[in-house]
Tab-separated table of C-alpha atoms and ligand atoms in Angstrom:
chain	number	residue	atom	x	y	z
A	1	MET	CA	-39.975	127.935	124.566
A	2	GLU	CA	-38.441	127.040	127.794
A	3	TYR	CA	-39.254	124.476	129.699
A	4	GLU	CA	-38.766	123.273	133.729
A	5	ALA	CA	-38.460	120.424	135.635
A	6	VAL	CA	-41.329	119.618	138.752
A	7	ILE	CA	-40.306	116.841	140.801
A	8	GLY	CA	-41.961	115.008	143.634
A	9	LEU	CA	-40.610	112.243	145.767
A	10	GLU	CA	-42.219	109.364	148.135
A	11	THR	CA	-39.110	108.184	150.085
A	12	HIS	CA	-39.338	104.851	152.186
A	13	VAL	CA	-37.565	104.554	155.296
A	14	GLN	CA	-37.072	101.168	157.731
A	15	LEU	CA	-37.776	102.101	161.165
A	16	LYS	CA	-35.314	101.647	163.577
A	17	THR	CA	-37.315	99.143	165.861
A	18	LYS	CA	-36.495	96.204	167.924
A	19	SER	CA	-39.427	94.438	166.555
A	20	LYS	CA	-41.398	94.041	163.335
A	21	MET	CA	-44.807	96.584	163.015
A	22	TRP	CA	-47.306	93.622	163.377
A	23	CYS	CA	-45.695	91.002	165.783
A	24	GLY	CA	-42.695	90.376	168.086
A	25	CYS	CA	-40.282	89.048	164.930
A	26	ALA	CA	-37.120	90.888	165.028
A	27	ASN	CA	-36.451	94.115	162.746
A	28	ALA	CA	-33.149	92.683	161.810
A	29	PHE	CA	-31.065	92.930	158.547
A	30	GLY	CA	-28.566	90.321	157.394
A	31	ALA	CA	-30.120	86.805	158.679
A	32	ALA	CA	-30.402	83.922	157.487
A	33	PRO	CA	-33.079	83.622	155.033
A	34	ASN	CA	-36.785	83.032	156.383
A	35	THR	CA	-35.620	82.933	159.950
A	36	ASN	CA	-37.066	85.955	161.671
A	37	VAL	CA	-40.963	85.262	160.719
A	38	CYS	CA	-44.021	84.130	162.255
A	39	PRO	CA	-47.491	83.358	161.823
A	40	VAL	CA	-48.076	86.764	161.299
A	41	CYS	CA	-45.768	88.210	159.071
A	42	LEU	CA	-46.021	85.153	157.034
A	43	GLY	CA	-49.436	86.171	156.424
A	44	LEU	CA	-50.857	83.020	157.477
A	45	PRO	CA	-54.981	83.024	157.818
A	46	GLY	CA	-56.295	83.830	161.234
A	47	VAL	CA	-53.603	85.882	162.667
A	48	LEU	CA	-54.217	89.565	164.431
A	49	PRO	CA	-51.676	92.481	163.987
A	50	VAL	CA	-50.413	94.476	167.225
A	51	ALA	CA	-49.393	97.702	166.364
A	52	ASN	CA	-46.062	98.338	167.033
A	53	GLU	CA	-45.800	101.340	169.493
A	54	GLU	CA	-42.420	102.745	169.064
A	55	ALA	CA	-43.239	102.960	165.306
A	56	LEU	CA	-46.240	105.177	165.964
A	57	LYS	CA	-44.110	106.956	167.981
A	58	LEU	CA	-41.027	107.432	165.344
A	59	THR	CA	-43.472	107.984	162.511
A	60	VAL	CA	-45.144	111.230	164.857
A	61	LEU	CA	-41.696	112.066	165.866
A	62	THR	CA	-40.891	112.282	162.094
A	63	GLY	CA	-43.799	114.370	161.419
A	64	LEU	CA	-42.916	117.140	164.639
A	65	LEU	CA	-39.582	117.582	163.000
A	66	LEU	CA	-41.057	118.157	159.788
A	67	ARG	CA	-43.203	120.495	161.139
A	68	CYS	CA	-46.459	118.772	160.330
A	69	GLU	CA	-49.768	118.075	161.377
A	70	VAL	CA	-50.564	115.532	163.703
A	71	PRO	CA	-54.505	114.524	163.307
A	72	ALA	CA	-56.387	113.404	166.045
A	73	SER	CA	-57.223	110.211	164.477
A	74	ALA	CA	-55.136	108.419	162.039
A	75	LYS	CA	-56.245	104.822	160.403
A	76	PHE	CA	-54.459	101.420	159.048
A	77	ASP	CA	-56.177	101.133	155.911
A	78	ARG	CA	-55.408	97.892	153.385
A	79	LYS	CA	-53.851	97.858	149.796
A	80	ASN	CA	-54.653	94.914	148.029
A	81	TYR	CA	-52.479	93.430	145.215
A	82	PHE	CA	-51.160	89.658	144.655
A	83	TYR	CA	-47.392	89.857	144.336
A	84	PRO	CA	-45.464	86.537	145.876
A	85	ASP	CA	-43.564	88.696	148.268
A	86	ALA	CA	-46.574	89.801	150.133
A	87	SER	CA	-47.982	86.625	150.989
A	88	LYS	CA	-51.028	88.079	153.210
A	89	ASN	CA	-52.218	89.577	149.352
A	90	TYR	CA	-52.559	93.209	150.681
A	91	GLN	CA	-50.710	95.690	152.362
A	92	ILE	CA	-51.335	97.679	155.842
A	93	THR	CA	-50.818	101.225	155.273
A	94	GLN	CA	-52.657	104.422	155.904
A	95	TYR	CA	-54.535	105.916	152.606
A	96	ASP	CA	-57.097	108.769	153.438
A	97	ARG	CA	-55.980	109.447	156.910
A	98	PRO	CA	-52.369	109.497	157.997
A	99	SER	CA	-50.229	109.902	160.951
A	100	THR	CA	-49.258	113.722	160.399
A	101	ARG	CA	-49.091	115.947	157.172
A	102	ASN	CA	-48.711	119.322	155.965
A	103	GLY	CA	-44.890	119.936	156.843
A	104	VAL	CA	-41.872	121.362	155.600
A	105	LEU	CA	-38.328	120.659	154.695
A	106	ASP	CA	-36.076	123.326	154.846
A	107	PHE	CA	-32.657	122.259	153.503
A	108	GLU	CA	-29.467	124.256	151.896
A	109	PHE	CA	-29.019	124.050	148.303
A	110	GLU	CA	-27.015	126.077	145.912
A	111	GLY	CA	-25.830	128.118	149.176
A	112	ARG	CA	-29.911	129.088	149.774
A	113	VAL	CA	-31.997	127.616	152.426
A	114	ARG	CA	-34.962	125.747	150.099
A	115	GLN	CA	-38.105	124.787	152.008
A	116	VAL	CA	-39.870	121.575	150.151
A	117	ARG	CA	-43.161	120.791	151.620
A	118	ILE	CA	-43.674	117.385	152.634
A	119	THR	CA	-47.416	116.691	151.736
A	120	ARG	CA	-47.374	113.405	154.630
A	121	ALA	CA	-44.998	110.723	156.669
A	122	HIS	CA	-47.370	107.704	157.609
A	123	LEU	CA	-46.907	104.383	158.430
A	124	GLU	CA	-47.037	101.272	156.421
A	125	GLU	CA	-44.923	97.982	156.025
A	126	ASP	CA	-42.137	96.523	153.940
A	127	VAL	CA	-42.580	93.869	152.246
A	128	GLY	CA	-40.239	90.096	151.555
A	129	LYS	CA	-37.882	89.896	149.089
A	130	ASN	CA	-37.832	87.819	145.906
A	131	VAL	CA	-34.860	85.696	145.254
A	132	HIS	CA	-33.934	84.431	141.927
A	133	PHE	CA	-32.094	80.980	141.165
A	134	ASP	CA	-30.753	79.569	138.294
A	135	ARG	CA	-33.684	77.606	137.676
A	136	THR	CA	-36.132	78.601	140.603
A	137	SER	CA	-36.930	81.385	142.668
A	138	GLY	CA	-37.756	81.936	146.530
A	139	VAL	CA	-38.660	84.110	148.781
A	140	ASP	CA	-37.328	85.679	151.996
A	141	PHE	CA	-40.141	86.899	154.640
A	142	ASN	CA	-37.457	88.273	156.899
A	143	ARG	CA	-38.286	92.258	155.472
A	144	ALA	CA	-41.606	91.529	155.443
A	145	GLY	CA	-43.408	93.323	158.341
A	146	VAL	CA	-40.698	95.424	159.241
A	147	PRO	CA	-41.821	98.832	160.112
A	148	LEU	CA	-41.530	101.081	156.498
A	149	MET	CA	-42.183	104.785	156.914
A	150	GLU	CA	-43.241	106.836	153.972
A	151	VAL	CA	-42.193	110.475	153.757
A	152	VAL	CA	-44.139	112.228	150.476
A	153	SER	CA	-42.998	115.255	149.106
A	154	GLU	CA	-45.208	118.072	147.001
A	155	PRO	CA	-43.825	118.555	143.568
A	156	ASP	CA	-41.420	121.668	144.740
A	157	ILE	CA	-38.381	120.012	143.666
A	158	THR	CA	-37.050	121.678	140.673
A	159	SER	CA	-33.701	119.940	139.187
A	160	ALA	CA	-31.981	116.525	139.806
A	161	ASP	CA	-29.226	117.981	142.311
A	162	MET	CA	-32.101	119.990	144.367
A	163	ALA	CA	-33.501	116.215	144.091
A	164	CYS	CA	-30.496	114.764	145.530
A	165	ALA	CA	-29.971	117.869	148.019
A	166	TYR	CA	-33.520	117.000	149.659
A	167	LEU	CA	-33.229	113.220	149.763
A	168	SER	CA	-29.582	113.922	151.461
A	169	ALA	CA	-31.008	116.264	154.504
A	170	LEU	CA	-34.196	113.950	155.208
A	171	LYS	CA	-32.048	111.056	155.332
A	172	ASP	CA	-29.786	113.402	157.855
A	173	VAL	CA	-33.311	114.707	159.838
A	174	LEU	CA	-34.268	111.059	160.031
A	175	MET	CA	-30.507	110.070	161.227
A	176	TYR	CA	-30.768	113.103	163.743
A	177	GLY	CA	-33.759	112.101	164.950
A	178	GLY	CA	-33.176	108.332	165.431
A	179	ILE	CA	-35.505	107.488	163.713
A	180	SER	CA	-33.743	105.168	161.120
A	181	SER	CA	-30.361	104.340	160.669
A	182	CYS	CA	-30.399	104.988	156.734
A	183	ASP	CA	-28.146	102.561	155.969
A	184	MET	CA	-28.013	102.595	152.062
A	185	GLU	CA	-26.510	99.457	151.855
A	186	LYS	CA	-28.797	97.804	153.492
A	187	GLY	CA	-32.367	98.941	151.788
A	188	MET	CA	-33.267	101.317	153.974
A	189	VAL	CA	-34.120	104.317	151.885
A	190	ARG	CA	-35.904	103.587	149.086
A	191	CYS	CA	-37.321	106.239	146.466
A	192	ASP	CA	-40.137	106.641	143.859
A	193	VAL	CA	-39.215	109.677	142.028
A	194	ASN	CA	-42.092	111.248	140.358
A	195	VAL	CA	-41.079	114.056	137.272
A	196	SER	CA	-42.854	116.403	134.786
A	197	VAL	CA	-41.875	119.104	132.880
A	198	ARG	CA	-43.891	122.215	131.708
A	199	PRO	CA	-43.188	125.598	129.865
A	200	VAL	CA	-41.568	127.980	132.065
A	201	GLY	CA	-44.348	130.089	133.087
A	202	GLN	CA	-47.494	127.476	133.530
A	203	ALA	CA	-49.360	126.950	136.372
A	204	GLU	CA	-50.938	123.513	135.555
A	205	LEU	CA	-48.450	120.385	136.328
A	206	GLY	CA	-47.227	118.001	132.898
A	207	ALA	CA	-48.227	114.415	132.637
A	208	LYS	CA	-46.659	112.875	135.760
A	209	ILE	CA	-43.918	109.799	134.861
A	210	GLU	CA	-43.316	107.888	138.139
A	211	ILE	CA	-39.486	106.783	138.382
A	212	LYS	CA	-40.139	103.307	140.993
A	213	ASN	CA	-37.655	101.299	142.903
A	214	MET	CA	-34.375	103.627	143.522
A	215	ASN	CA	-31.968	102.756	146.074
A	216	SER	CA	-29.418	105.305	145.936
A	217	PHE	CA	-29.092	109.152	145.473
A	218	SER	CA	-26.589	109.222	142.978
A	219	GLY	CA	-28.922	107.096	140.952
A	220	VAL	CA	-31.914	109.370	141.648
A	221	GLY	CA	-29.963	112.176	140.059
A	222	ARG	CA	-28.934	110.075	136.887
A	223	ALA	CA	-32.082	109.148	136.389
A	224	LEU	CA	-33.626	112.778	136.283
A	225	GLU	CA	-30.427	113.823	135.075
A	226	TYR	CA	-31.893	111.514	131.722
A	227	GLU	CA	-35.183	111.879	132.409
A	228	ILE	CA	-35.901	115.453	132.524
A	229	PRO	CA	-33.762	116.475	128.646
A	230	ARG	CA	-36.097	113.183	127.477
A	231	GLN	CA	-39.572	114.538	128.263
A	232	ILE	CA	-38.452	118.240	127.159
A	233	GLU	CA	-37.222	116.506	123.835
A	234	VAL	CA	-40.809	114.939	123.269
A	235	VAL	CA	-43.314	117.935	124.137
A	236	SER	CA	-40.859	120.574	121.975
A	237	LYS	CA	-40.975	118.358	119.406
A	238	GLY	CA	-44.844	118.518	120.067
A	239	GLY	CA	-45.306	114.922	121.152
A	240	THR	CA	-47.548	114.177	124.569
A	241	LEU	CA	-46.497	112.453	127.478
A	242	ARG	CA	-48.929	110.403	129.166
A	243	GLN	CA	-48.266	109.331	132.701
A	244	GLU	CA	-46.860	106.294	133.059
A	245	THR	CA	-44.601	104.314	135.259
A	246	ARG	CA	-40.738	103.907	134.014
A	247	ARG	CA	-37.859	101.678	135.479
A	248	TRP	CA	-34.086	102.912	135.385
A	249	ASP	CA	-31.681	100.672	134.426
A	250	ASP	CA	-28.114	102.147	135.343
A	251	GLY	CA	-26.531	100.227	133.550
A	252	ALA	CA	-27.388	101.602	130.342
A	253	GLY	CA	-28.232	105.023	131.784
A	254	VAL	CA	-32.093	104.977	130.646
A	255	THR	CA	-35.197	104.669	131.675
A	256	GLU	CA	-37.742	102.563	130.233
A	257	SER	CA	-41.595	102.104	130.212
A	258	MET	CA	-43.469	99.662	132.817
A	259	ARG	CA	-47.036	100.417	132.522
A	260	SER	CA	-48.860	103.168	131.403
A	261	LYS	CA	-51.885	104.828	133.797
A	262	GLU	CA	-54.595	102.744	132.194
A	263	ASP	CA	-53.407	99.095	133.313
A	264	ALA	CA	-52.885	101.350	136.673
A	265	HIS	CA	-53.976	98.926	139.741
A	266	ASP	CA	-56.851	99.691	141.638
A	267	TYR	CA	-55.799	98.645	144.898
A	268	ARG	CA	-59.721	98.240	146.484
A	269	TYR	CA	-58.298	100.463	149.997
A	270	PHE	CA	-60.441	99.783	153.278
A	271	PRO	CA	-59.776	100.398	156.748
A	272	ASP	CA	-58.463	97.088	158.041
A	273	PRO	CA	-61.012	95.753	160.302
A	274	ASP	CA	-58.600	94.510	162.154
A	275	LEU	CA	-57.087	97.073	163.595
A	276	MET	CA	-58.152	100.696	165.630
A	277	PRO	CA	-57.960	103.752	164.807
A	278	PHE	CA	-55.104	105.484	166.104
A	279	GLU	CA	-55.920	108.304	168.325
A	280	PRO	CA	-52.931	109.563	170.165
A	281	THR	CA	-53.536	111.420	173.998
A	282	GLU	CA	-52.000	114.385	175.249
A	283	GLU	CA	-49.945	112.370	177.640
A	284	TRP	CA	-48.684	110.212	174.861
A	285	MET	CA	-47.672	113.286	172.227
A	286	ALA	CA	-45.720	114.507	175.176
A	287	GLY	CA	-44.198	111.487	175.228
A	288	VAL	CA	-43.229	112.047	171.647
A	289	ARG	CA	-42.141	115.662	171.882
A	290	SER	CA	-39.715	114.896	174.478
A	291	ARG	CA	-37.598	113.419	171.847
A	292	LEU	CA	-37.474	116.199	169.330
A	293	VAL	CA	-33.613	116.484	169.019
A	294	GLU	CA	-32.495	120.071	167.362
A	295	LEU	CA	-32.031	119.975	163.235
A	296	PRO	CA	-28.950	119.450	161.215
A	297	LEU	CA	-29.668	123.259	159.498
A	298	ALA	CA	-30.564	124.679	162.715
A	299	ARG	CA	-27.306	123.227	164.482
A	300	LYS	CA	-25.303	124.654	161.341
A	301	GLN	CA	-26.783	127.797	161.902
A	302	ARG	CA	-25.754	127.785	165.574
A	303	PHE	CA	-22.826	127.531	165.384
A	304	ILE	CA	-22.171	129.860	162.944
A	305	THR	CA	-23.678	132.724	164.777
A	306	ALA	CA	-22.993	131.697	168.442
A	307	TYR	CA	-19.055	130.293	167.950
A	308	GLN	CA	-18.827	132.834	164.824
A	309	LEU	CA	-17.616	129.876	162.878
A	310	PRO	CA	-17.360	129.316	159.153
A	311	GLY	CA	-19.775	127.322	157.060
A	312	PRO	CA	-17.438	124.334	156.667
A	313	ASP	CA	-16.325	124.195	159.933
A	314	ALA	CA	-19.838	123.975	161.367
A	315	GLU	CA	-20.790	121.507	159.003
A	316	THR	CA	-18.350	119.237	160.416
A	317	PHE	CA	-19.556	119.408	163.929
A	318	VAL	CA	-23.249	118.482	162.359
A	319	ASN	CA	-21.472	115.243	160.492
A	320	ASP	CA	-19.500	114.703	163.504
A	321	ARG	CA	-22.195	115.148	166.537
A	322	ALA	CA	-19.727	113.871	169.225
A	323	LEU	CA	-17.481	116.035	167.932
A	324	GLY	CA	-19.653	119.140	168.367
A	325	ASP	CA	-20.725	118.060	171.101
A	326	TYR	CA	-17.071	118.100	172.414
A	327	PHE	CA	-16.688	121.317	170.945
A	328	GLU	CA	-19.219	123.050	172.759
A	329	THR	CA	-18.246	121.798	175.960
A	330	ILE	CA	-15.259	124.083	175.720
A	331	ALA	CA	-17.102	126.757	173.325
A	332	VAL	CA	-18.664	127.778	175.965
A	333	LYS	CA	-16.272	128.780	178.172
A	334	VAL	CA	-13.983	130.463	175.590
A	335	ALA	CA	-13.637	134.268	174.548
A	336	HIS	CA	-11.752	132.811	171.486
A	337	PRO	CA	-14.155	129.599	170.232
A	338	LYS	CA	-12.716	130.017	166.439
A	339	ALA	CA	-9.755	128.661	167.813
A	340	VAL	CA	-10.962	125.909	169.928
A	341	ALA	CA	-13.064	124.659	166.659
A	342	ASN	CA	-9.054	124.449	164.637
A	343	TRP	CA	-7.594	122.718	167.596
A	344	VAL	CA	-10.451	120.155	167.575
A	345	ILE	CA	-10.806	119.740	163.647
A	346	ASN	CA	-7.391	120.047	162.771
A	347	ASN	CA	-5.147	118.462	165.211
A	348	LEU	CA	-7.532	116.442	168.177
A	349	ARG	CA	-9.313	114.770	164.731
A	350	ALA	CA	-5.844	113.723	163.358
A	351	LYS	CA	-4.670	112.496	166.485
A	352	MET	CA	-7.733	110.746	167.310
A	353	SER	CA	-7.134	108.908	164.273
A	354	GLU	CA	-3.599	108.337	164.626
A	355	SER	CA	-4.200	107.038	167.579
A	356	GLY	CA	-7.333	104.883	167.176
A	357	LEU	CA	-8.723	106.701	170.652
A	358	ASP	CA	-11.874	108.248	170.836
A	359	LEU	CA	-13.822	110.792	172.535
A	360	GLY	CA	-14.566	108.625	175.613
A	361	GLY	CA	-10.570	108.045	175.922
A	362	LEU	CA	-8.871	111.261	175.691
A	363	LYS	CA	-6.533	111.703	178.764
A	364	PHE	CA	-6.489	115.386	179.233
A	365	ALA	CA	-9.006	117.192	180.574
A	366	THR	CA	-11.030	119.952	178.499
A	367	GLY	CA	-10.259	122.662	180.259
A	368	SER	CA	-6.557	122.005	178.965
A	369	LEU	CA	-7.608	122.546	175.317
A	370	VAL	CA	-9.315	126.275	176.713
A	371	GLU	CA	-5.598	126.247	178.881
A	372	LEU	CA	-3.977	125.979	175.731
A	373	VAL	CA	-6.370	128.267	173.266
A	374	GLU	CA	-5.304	130.746	176.076
A	375	LEU	CA	-1.768	130.364	176.391
A	376	VAL	CA	-1.679	131.094	172.546
A	377	GLU	CA	-3.939	133.998	172.314
A	378	CYS	CA	-2.041	135.969	174.711
A	379	GLY	CA	1.279	135.497	173.074
A	380	LYS	CA	2.685	132.951	176.031
A	381	ILE	CA	3.747	130.849	173.640
A	382	SER	CA	4.143	130.569	170.018
A	383	SER	CA	1.638	128.427	167.784
A	384	LYS	CA	4.454	126.008	167.242
A	385	ILE	CA	5.168	125.524	170.326
A	386	ALA	CA	1.711	125.232	171.120
A	387	GLN	CA	1.589	122.196	168.775
A	388	GLU	CA	4.651	120.450	170.759
A	389	VAL	CA	2.399	121.453	173.605
A	390	PHE	CA	-0.800	119.746	172.321
A	391	ALA	CA	0.791	116.603	171.124
A	392	GLU	CA	2.570	116.144	174.557
A	393	MET	CA	-0.576	116.742	176.390
A	394	PHE	CA	-2.433	114.403	173.800
A	395	MET	CA	-0.003	111.673	175.479
A	396	SER	CA	0.335	112.291	178.648
A	397	GLY	CA	-2.746	114.319	179.241
A	398	GLU	CA	-0.468	117.022	181.422
A	399	SER	CA	-1.762	120.114	181.650
A	400	PRO	CA	-0.338	123.194	179.156
A	401	THR	CA	0.983	125.309	181.636
A	402	SER	CA	2.870	122.115	183.327
A	403	ILE	CA	4.430	121.364	179.904
A	404	VAL	CA	5.601	124.470	179.174
A	405	GLU	CA	6.745	125.368	182.684
A	406	GLY	CA	8.330	121.970	182.866
A	407	LYS	CA	10.436	122.418	179.680
A	408	GLY	CA	10.735	125.859	179.317
A	409	LEU	CA	8.832	126.846	176.653
A	410	MET	CA	7.226	129.758	177.291
A	411	GLN	CA	7.850	132.458	174.357
A	412	VAL	CA	10.061	134.772	174.663
A	413	SER	CA	9.112	138.784	174.497
A	414	ASP	CA	12.017	139.929	176.103
A	415	ALA	CA	13.177	142.816	173.017
A	416	GLY	CA	16.386	142.436	174.904
A	417	ALA	CA	17.340	139.038	174.116
A	418	ILE	CA	15.498	139.241	170.863
A	419	GLU	CA	17.553	141.774	169.468
A	420	LYS	CA	20.504	139.901	170.234
A	421	LEU	CA	19.349	136.806	168.827
A	422	CYS	CA	18.680	139.418	165.693
A	423	ASP	CA	22.372	140.569	166.111
A	424	GLU	CA	23.144	137.342	165.999
A	425	ALA	CA	21.414	135.962	162.886
A	426	ILE	CA	22.347	139.109	160.887
A	427	ALA	CA	26.201	138.426	161.554
A	428	ALA	CA	25.845	134.675	160.494
A	429	ASN	CA	24.158	135.625	157.791
A	430	PRO	CA	26.059	138.753	155.793
A	431	ARG	CA	24.260	137.849	152.628
A	432	SER	CA	20.822	138.042	153.848
A	433	PHE	CA	21.700	141.450	154.849
A	434	GLN	CA	22.789	142.355	151.673
A	435	ASP	CA	20.262	140.670	149.879
A	436	TYR	CA	17.764	143.223	151.701
A	437	ARG	CA	19.130	146.164	151.231
A	438	ALA	CA	19.605	145.553	147.500
A	439	GLY	CA	15.856	145.524	147.191
A	440	LYS	CA	14.758	141.454	148.506
A	441	GLY	CA	11.855	141.856	150.870
A	442	ALA	CA	11.992	137.624	150.767
A	443	ALA	CA	15.331	137.921	152.921
A	444	LEU	CA	14.022	139.146	155.387
A	445	ASN	CA	11.822	136.141	156.206
A	446	PHE	CA	14.830	134.049	155.993
A	447	LEU	CA	16.783	135.804	158.805
A	448	LYS	CA	13.575	135.790	160.954
A	449	GLY	CA	13.428	131.868	160.602
A	450	GLN	CA	16.890	131.922	161.495
A	451	VAL	CA	16.275	134.072	164.940
A	452	MET	CA	13.319	131.670	165.566
A	453	LYS	CA	15.618	128.851	165.404
A	454	LEU	CA	17.800	130.588	167.230
A	455	SER	CA	15.092	130.812	169.886
A	456	ARG	CA	14.506	127.591	169.522
A	457	GLY	CA	10.719	128.467	168.824
A	458	LYS	CA	10.337	130.461	171.616
A	459	ALA	CA	10.532	134.066	170.175
A	460	ASN	CA	7.668	136.094	169.579
A	461	PRO	CA	7.591	136.216	166.303
A	462	ASN	CA	5.738	139.381	166.059
A	463	LEU	CA	8.121	141.011	168.030
A	464	VAL	CA	11.014	139.581	166.214
A	465	GLY	CA	9.764	140.368	163.089
A	466	ASP	CA	9.354	144.495	164.000
A	467	ILE	CA	12.985	144.278	165.856
A	468	LEU	CA	14.548	142.734	162.475
A	469	GLU	CA	12.962	145.248	159.887
A	470	ARG	CA	14.025	148.131	161.785
A	471	LYS	CA	17.496	146.577	162.004
A	472	LEU	CA	17.509	145.690	158.319
A	473	LYS	CA	16.500	148.977	157.864
A	474	GLY	CA	18.644	151.160	159.911
B	1	ADP	P1	-50.175	109.041	143.475
B	1	ADP	O1	-51.320	108.802	143.936
B	1	ADP	O2	-50.124	108.338	142.063
B	1	ADP	O3	-49.215	108.600	144.379
B	1	ADP	P2	-49.444	111.306	143.997
B	1	ADP	O4	-50.622	113.069	143.625
B	1	ADP	O5	-50.282	111.408	145.595
B	1	ADP	O6	-50.294	110.634	143.160
B	1	ADP	O7	-48.181	112.063	144.093
B	1	ADP	C1	-47.522	111.171	144.316
B	1	ADP	C2	-46.083	112.233	144.023
B	1	ADP	O8	-45.846	112.856	142.585
B	1	ADP	C3	-45.591	113.240	145.473
B	1	ADP	O9	-44.560	113.106	145.400
B	1	ADP	C4	-46.635	114.579	144.307
B	1	ADP	O10	-45.650	115.541	144.948
B	1	ADP	C5	-46.061	114.290	143.175
B	1	ADP	N1	-46.574	114.561	142.011
B	1	ADP	C6	-47.880	114.955	141.755
B	1	ADP	N2	-47.914	115.640	140.472
B	1	ADP	C7	-46.838	115.529	140.035
B	1	ADP	C8	-46.467	116.273	138.955
B	1	ADP	N3	-46.904	116.769	137.801
B	1	ADP	N4	-45.021	116.085	138.239
B	1	ADP	C9	-44.696	115.838	139.229
B	1	ADP	N5	-44.782	115.382	140.413
B	1	ADP	C10	-45.902	115.461	140.633
B	2	MG	MG1	-46.973	106.939	144.021
B	3	ZN	ZN1	-43.541	88.077	162.178
C-alpha cells in the first residue's frame, strides 16, 4: 500500500508595530529583561487592555493579501491556562470569530503555481520568555503582549519541501506587505506543524500529530522528513496512530511524544469582557485597502511577461525590490528591457557592492543606462567597449555618448578600414592562416581576436568575422 502525507501549518508571526497589543510599551527586541513592561502586559489585576489599531490593520491587510473574507464582526476571547510566562493566566486570542478567514496562498513549487487554502489569519498576543539559569529561573516579560498573528492553513500541503516552499512564500508576502519583519533569528516567525498520513486515494484524514514551536523553516523540513516515514512505518506495520503533540529534537534528529489527546487542555474559551467586538467601518477598510501591495509572485510573473525576462532575473528583482523598481523605471523606456536587466543585474550590482554605493548614491542618471543599451544595440559600440564606458559612467556620472565621443570609442564599421586590419593580422600570423586552410576552424577566432586588438576593441566584431572568413577562404 502507498501512503501520502497531509500537512497543515499554524504560523505565528510578530507584527511590525511600534507598541504592544494592549498597552503602550515598546514592541522591541533585545532590550534588557523586563524593561518594556507595564501593569497591563505584566497582567496585574484591575488593568484594562486597549487594542492596538495598527495590529488590527495589519491583520486585516494580511487577510486581504491572502484573499480572505473579512467578517463584519470579529471578537477577542480568553484562552485560559497557567504558565509562568503568561501572567494573566489567559491569552487573548480570536477563537470562533477571527478577523479574517477562507483565503488562499499562491506560491511556486516544483515549477508550478500551487495553492494552499488559508483557514484564517487571526490576532492574538505573544507571551513572555522563561529563562533558565544554573539554579534558578526567571521570566522576561518584554515579549508579553507583543501583537502576534496566527495564519492557519488547511491541510493542503503534501511534502516537507512543499511545507518549506509555503512558509517561505508566506514570509515573502508578509514582508512585502510590511506586516512583519519576519526576522527568524529574533523568533518573529514560529510554526506548529500538523501532519498525518493516509493510504493514497483515501479521503478521510489520518490521526493528526502536531509538532509544536518550530522556529526555523529548515527545521520544519527536517522534522517532516523524519516524522512522515515514522508514521508510514507505524501504519504499514498494522499499528494505529493516535492524535498527539510531539516535540522536534533537532540535535538528535527525532520527534518525541509530549502529550496525547487525552491530556489536551480544555482552555474554557470565553469572550473577553474587557474588549468590544471589532466591527470595521467601510472607511476603515478603505484605509487598509489603500495599503495593498503587489505580491511577490504577481511581480515575478509581471516582470517575465512585461519585460521578457527569464525567471531567475525576475526573481532577482522580486528579492531585491529596490533594484527591481530601479530596473523598471528604465525598462519602460526601452526597446530591449532584457539588455537593461543584464546591465543592472550583472554590472551595476557588482559595481555597487564593490564601491559600497547604493541606488540612491548613483552618479549617473537612469537615462545614461538607456543610452548605453542603445549604443550597443545599434552597433555604435561593441559590448566590450560598453563595459569600459559603463565603468567610466559609474565613476564620473558622465553620459555614455560623451564618454564615447571624448575617447573616440565609436565602433568602426567601415569595411575598408577593417579590411586593412584583417590584412595586417593575417600577414603577422601566417601560421594561423595555414592552420585555417588545413581545416582548423579555431584559427579564425584567434585572428579575429588579433584584429580586435589592432582596432583597440573598436572594430565591429561581426564585420571582422565576415571579412576575415572571406579572406581566409579566398
Ligand atoms: P486544533 O483545533 O487542534 O488546532 P485544527 O483542526 O484547527 O486543530 O487544525 C489545526 C491545523 O492542523 C490546521 O493547519 C489544519 O489544516 C491541520 N490539520 C487538521 N487535521 C489534520 C490532519 N488530519 N492531518 C494534518 N493536518 C491536519
Ligand atoms: Mg493547534
Ligand atoms: Zn505594557
